[in-house]
GROMACS .gro file of C-alpha atoms in nm:
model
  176
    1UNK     CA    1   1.938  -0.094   0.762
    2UNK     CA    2   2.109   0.134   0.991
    3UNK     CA    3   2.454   0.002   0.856
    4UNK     CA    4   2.350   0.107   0.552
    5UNK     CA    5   2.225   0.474   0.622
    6UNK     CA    6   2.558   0.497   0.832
    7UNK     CA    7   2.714   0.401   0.560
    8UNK     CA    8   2.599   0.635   0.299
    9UNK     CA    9   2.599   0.904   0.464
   10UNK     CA   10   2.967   1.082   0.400
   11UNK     CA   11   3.096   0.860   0.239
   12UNK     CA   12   3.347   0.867  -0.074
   13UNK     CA   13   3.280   0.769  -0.410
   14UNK     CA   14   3.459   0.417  -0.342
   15UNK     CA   15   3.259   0.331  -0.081
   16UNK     CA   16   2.932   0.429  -0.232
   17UNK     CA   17   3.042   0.250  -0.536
   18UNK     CA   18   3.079  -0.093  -0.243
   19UNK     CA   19   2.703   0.077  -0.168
   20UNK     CA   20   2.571   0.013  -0.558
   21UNK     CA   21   2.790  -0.318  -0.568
   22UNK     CA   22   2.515  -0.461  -0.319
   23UNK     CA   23   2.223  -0.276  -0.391
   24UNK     CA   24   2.188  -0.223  -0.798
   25UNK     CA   25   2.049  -0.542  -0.863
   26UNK     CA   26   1.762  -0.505  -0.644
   27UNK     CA   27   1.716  -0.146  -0.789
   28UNK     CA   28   1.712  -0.222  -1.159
   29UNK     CA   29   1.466  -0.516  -1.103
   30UNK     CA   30   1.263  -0.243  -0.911
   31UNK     CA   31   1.263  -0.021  -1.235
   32UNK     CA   32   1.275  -0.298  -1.479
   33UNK     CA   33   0.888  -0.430  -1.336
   34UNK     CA   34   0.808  -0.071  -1.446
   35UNK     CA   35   0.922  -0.084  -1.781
   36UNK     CA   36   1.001  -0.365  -1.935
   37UNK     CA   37   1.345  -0.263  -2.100
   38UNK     CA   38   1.639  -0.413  -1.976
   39UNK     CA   39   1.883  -0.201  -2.077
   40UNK     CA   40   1.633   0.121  -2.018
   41UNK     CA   41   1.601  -0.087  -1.665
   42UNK     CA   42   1.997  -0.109  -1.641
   43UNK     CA   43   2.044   0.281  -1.759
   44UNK     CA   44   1.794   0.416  -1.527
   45UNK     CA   45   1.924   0.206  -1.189
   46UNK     CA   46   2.279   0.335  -1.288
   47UNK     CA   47   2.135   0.693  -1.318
   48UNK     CA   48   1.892   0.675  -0.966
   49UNK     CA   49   2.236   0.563  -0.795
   50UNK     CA   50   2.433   0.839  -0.961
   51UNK     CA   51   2.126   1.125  -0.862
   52UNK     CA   52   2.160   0.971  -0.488
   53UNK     CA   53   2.500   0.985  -0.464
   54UNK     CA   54   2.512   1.365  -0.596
   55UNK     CA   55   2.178   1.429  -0.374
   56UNK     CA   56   2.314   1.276   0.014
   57UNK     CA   57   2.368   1.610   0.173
   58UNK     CA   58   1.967   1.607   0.108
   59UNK     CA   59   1.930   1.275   0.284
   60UNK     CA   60   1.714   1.320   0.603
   61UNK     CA   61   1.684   0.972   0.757
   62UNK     CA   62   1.396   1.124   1.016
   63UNK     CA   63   1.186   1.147   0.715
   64UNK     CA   64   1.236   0.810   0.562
   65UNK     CA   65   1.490   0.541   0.531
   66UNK     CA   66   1.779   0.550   0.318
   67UNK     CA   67   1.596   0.205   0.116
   68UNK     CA   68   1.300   0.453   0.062
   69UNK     CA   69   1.445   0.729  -0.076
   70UNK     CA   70   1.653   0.548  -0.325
   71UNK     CA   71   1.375   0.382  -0.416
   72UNK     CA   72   1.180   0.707  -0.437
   73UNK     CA   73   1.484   0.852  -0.684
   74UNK     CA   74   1.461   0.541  -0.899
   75UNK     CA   75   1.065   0.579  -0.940
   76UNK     CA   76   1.128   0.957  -1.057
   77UNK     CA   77   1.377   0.820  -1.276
   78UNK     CA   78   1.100   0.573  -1.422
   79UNK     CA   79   0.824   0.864  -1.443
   80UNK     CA   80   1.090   1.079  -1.656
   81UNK     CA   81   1.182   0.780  -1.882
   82UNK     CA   82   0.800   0.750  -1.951
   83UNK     CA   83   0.700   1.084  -2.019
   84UNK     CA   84   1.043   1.113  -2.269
   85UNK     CA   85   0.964   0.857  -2.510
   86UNK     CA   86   0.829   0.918  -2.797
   87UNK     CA   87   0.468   0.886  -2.801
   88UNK     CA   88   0.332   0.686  -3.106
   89UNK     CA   89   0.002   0.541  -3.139
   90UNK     CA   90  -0.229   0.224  -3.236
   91UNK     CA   91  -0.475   0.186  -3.426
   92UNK     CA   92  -0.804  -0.041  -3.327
   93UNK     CA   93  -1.147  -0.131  -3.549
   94UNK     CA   94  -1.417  -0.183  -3.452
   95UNK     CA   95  -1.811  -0.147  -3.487
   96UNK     CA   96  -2.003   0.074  -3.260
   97UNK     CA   97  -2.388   0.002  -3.095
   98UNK     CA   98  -2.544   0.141  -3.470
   99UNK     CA   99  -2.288  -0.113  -3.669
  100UNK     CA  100  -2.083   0.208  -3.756
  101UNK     CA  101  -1.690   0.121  -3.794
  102UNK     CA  102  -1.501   0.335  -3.496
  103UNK     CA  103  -1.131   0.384  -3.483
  104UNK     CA  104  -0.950   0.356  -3.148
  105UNK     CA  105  -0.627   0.550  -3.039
  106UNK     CA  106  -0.380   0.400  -2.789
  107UNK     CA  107  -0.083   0.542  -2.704
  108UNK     CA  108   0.217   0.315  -2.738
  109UNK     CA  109   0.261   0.314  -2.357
  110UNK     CA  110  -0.091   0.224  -2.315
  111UNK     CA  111  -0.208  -0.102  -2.293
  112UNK     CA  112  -0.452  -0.275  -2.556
  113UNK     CA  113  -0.781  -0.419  -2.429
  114UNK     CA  114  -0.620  -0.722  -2.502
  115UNK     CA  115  -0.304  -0.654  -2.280
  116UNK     CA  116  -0.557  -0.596  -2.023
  117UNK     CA  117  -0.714  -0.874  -2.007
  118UNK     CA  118  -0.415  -1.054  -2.024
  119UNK     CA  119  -0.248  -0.864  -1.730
  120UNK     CA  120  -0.567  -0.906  -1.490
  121UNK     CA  121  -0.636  -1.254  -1.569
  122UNK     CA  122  -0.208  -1.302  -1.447
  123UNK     CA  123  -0.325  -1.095  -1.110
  124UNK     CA  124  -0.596  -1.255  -1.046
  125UNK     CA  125  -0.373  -1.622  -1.076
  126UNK     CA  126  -0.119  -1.424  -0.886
  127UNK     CA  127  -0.373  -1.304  -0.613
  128UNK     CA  128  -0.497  -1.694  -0.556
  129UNK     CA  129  -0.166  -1.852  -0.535
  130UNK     CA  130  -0.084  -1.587  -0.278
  131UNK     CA  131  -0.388  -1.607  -0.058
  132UNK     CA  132  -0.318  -1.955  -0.026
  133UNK     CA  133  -0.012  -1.900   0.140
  134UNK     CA  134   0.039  -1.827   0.509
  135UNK     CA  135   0.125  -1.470   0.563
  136UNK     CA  136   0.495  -1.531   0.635
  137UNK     CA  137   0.540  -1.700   0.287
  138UNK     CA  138   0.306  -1.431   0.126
  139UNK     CA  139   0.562  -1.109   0.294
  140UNK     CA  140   0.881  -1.300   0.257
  141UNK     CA  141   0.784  -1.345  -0.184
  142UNK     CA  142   0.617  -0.988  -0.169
  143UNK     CA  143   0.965  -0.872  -0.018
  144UNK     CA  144   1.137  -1.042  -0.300
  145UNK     CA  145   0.955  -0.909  -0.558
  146UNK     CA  146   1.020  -0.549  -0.427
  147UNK     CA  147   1.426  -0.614  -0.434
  148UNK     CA  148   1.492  -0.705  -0.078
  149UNK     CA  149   1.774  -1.003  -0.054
  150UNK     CA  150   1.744  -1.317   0.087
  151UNK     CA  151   1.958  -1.186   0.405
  152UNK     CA  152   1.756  -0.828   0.357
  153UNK     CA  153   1.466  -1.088   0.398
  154UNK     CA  154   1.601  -1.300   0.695
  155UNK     CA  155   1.739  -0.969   0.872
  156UNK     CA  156   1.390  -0.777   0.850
  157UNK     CA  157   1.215  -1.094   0.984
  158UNK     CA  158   1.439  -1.217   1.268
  159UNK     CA  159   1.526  -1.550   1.122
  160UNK     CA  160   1.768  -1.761   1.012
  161UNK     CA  161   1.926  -1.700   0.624
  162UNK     CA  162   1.879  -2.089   0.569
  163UNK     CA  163   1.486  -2.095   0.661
  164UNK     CA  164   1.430  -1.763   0.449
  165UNK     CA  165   1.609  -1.956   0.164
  166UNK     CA  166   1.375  -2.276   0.266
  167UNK     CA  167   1.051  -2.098   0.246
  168UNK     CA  168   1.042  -1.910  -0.030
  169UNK     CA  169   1.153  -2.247  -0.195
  170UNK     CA  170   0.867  -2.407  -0.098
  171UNK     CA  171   0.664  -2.171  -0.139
  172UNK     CA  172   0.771  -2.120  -0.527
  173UNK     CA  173   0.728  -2.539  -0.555
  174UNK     CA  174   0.405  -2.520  -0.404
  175UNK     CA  175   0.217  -2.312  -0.612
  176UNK     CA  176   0.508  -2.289  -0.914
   0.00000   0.00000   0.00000
């Protein structure tokens, strides 16, 4: 990652832009986890990128690595998205402990009971298939998931490209 910090830091807009080139994807799928809106996703990667690259004098890479603090910019960008949209709400029926007929509010962002349910029962599926995996296979999938590459992956763990590649193929087949 050191490359990469070096990299940054100084730079001119046409090498950033070689930065983004190898970075945005894992970004956006960052931000797209949190909302669910692929081109909100796409917007908001472009704009964490674009707040970075205006932001690198600020950069202090005693405090945090460069991967963090992008990251860091791209959450921010996800908070703000949230707390700008337009807030609309659900309605819900249903009968309280005397048999009276309650209304419930949800806010559109907010999940229904049902969405709930839905979402734990999916951890909890997600949590079993992991714990049967040995802790290499479990940190090289939870590395994907965050954004890291395959050769992010391999360089992070000392090994070879090909057996990162190999693993996490397995690993998918074996509990896919």
């Amino acid at each position: 990652m050191t490359t990469t910090i070096e990299k940054v830091s100084g730079v001119s807009i046409y090498e950033y832009n070689d930065f983004y080139k190898k970075n945005k994807r894992a970004v956006y799928q960052f931000i797209y986890m949190r909302c669910n809106d692929k081109l909100a996703a796409e917007e908001l990667a472009n704009d964490a990128f674009i707040k970075a690259y205006k932001a690198l004098s600020t950069f202090d890479g005693n405090k945090a690595s460069f991967r963090t603090w992008i990251y860091n910019i791209a959450l921010n960008a996800t908070t703000d998205y949230w707390r700008k949209k337009k807030i609309s709400t659900t309605s819900m029926y249903g009968n309280d402990d005397e048999g009276e007929v309650t209304v419930l509010e949800f806010k559109s962002y907010d999940d229904s009971p049902l969405d709930v349910m839905i979402n734990s029962e999916r951890h909890a599926q997600i949590n079993s298939a992991m714990s049967k995996l040995d802790p290499i296979q479990a940190d090289m999938l939870n590395k994907l998931v965050d954004g890291y590459s395959y050769e992010e992956i391999a360089e992070e763990l000392s090994m070879n490209l090909g057996t990162v590649k190999a693993t996490i193929h397995r690993s998918r087949q074996l509990h896919g």
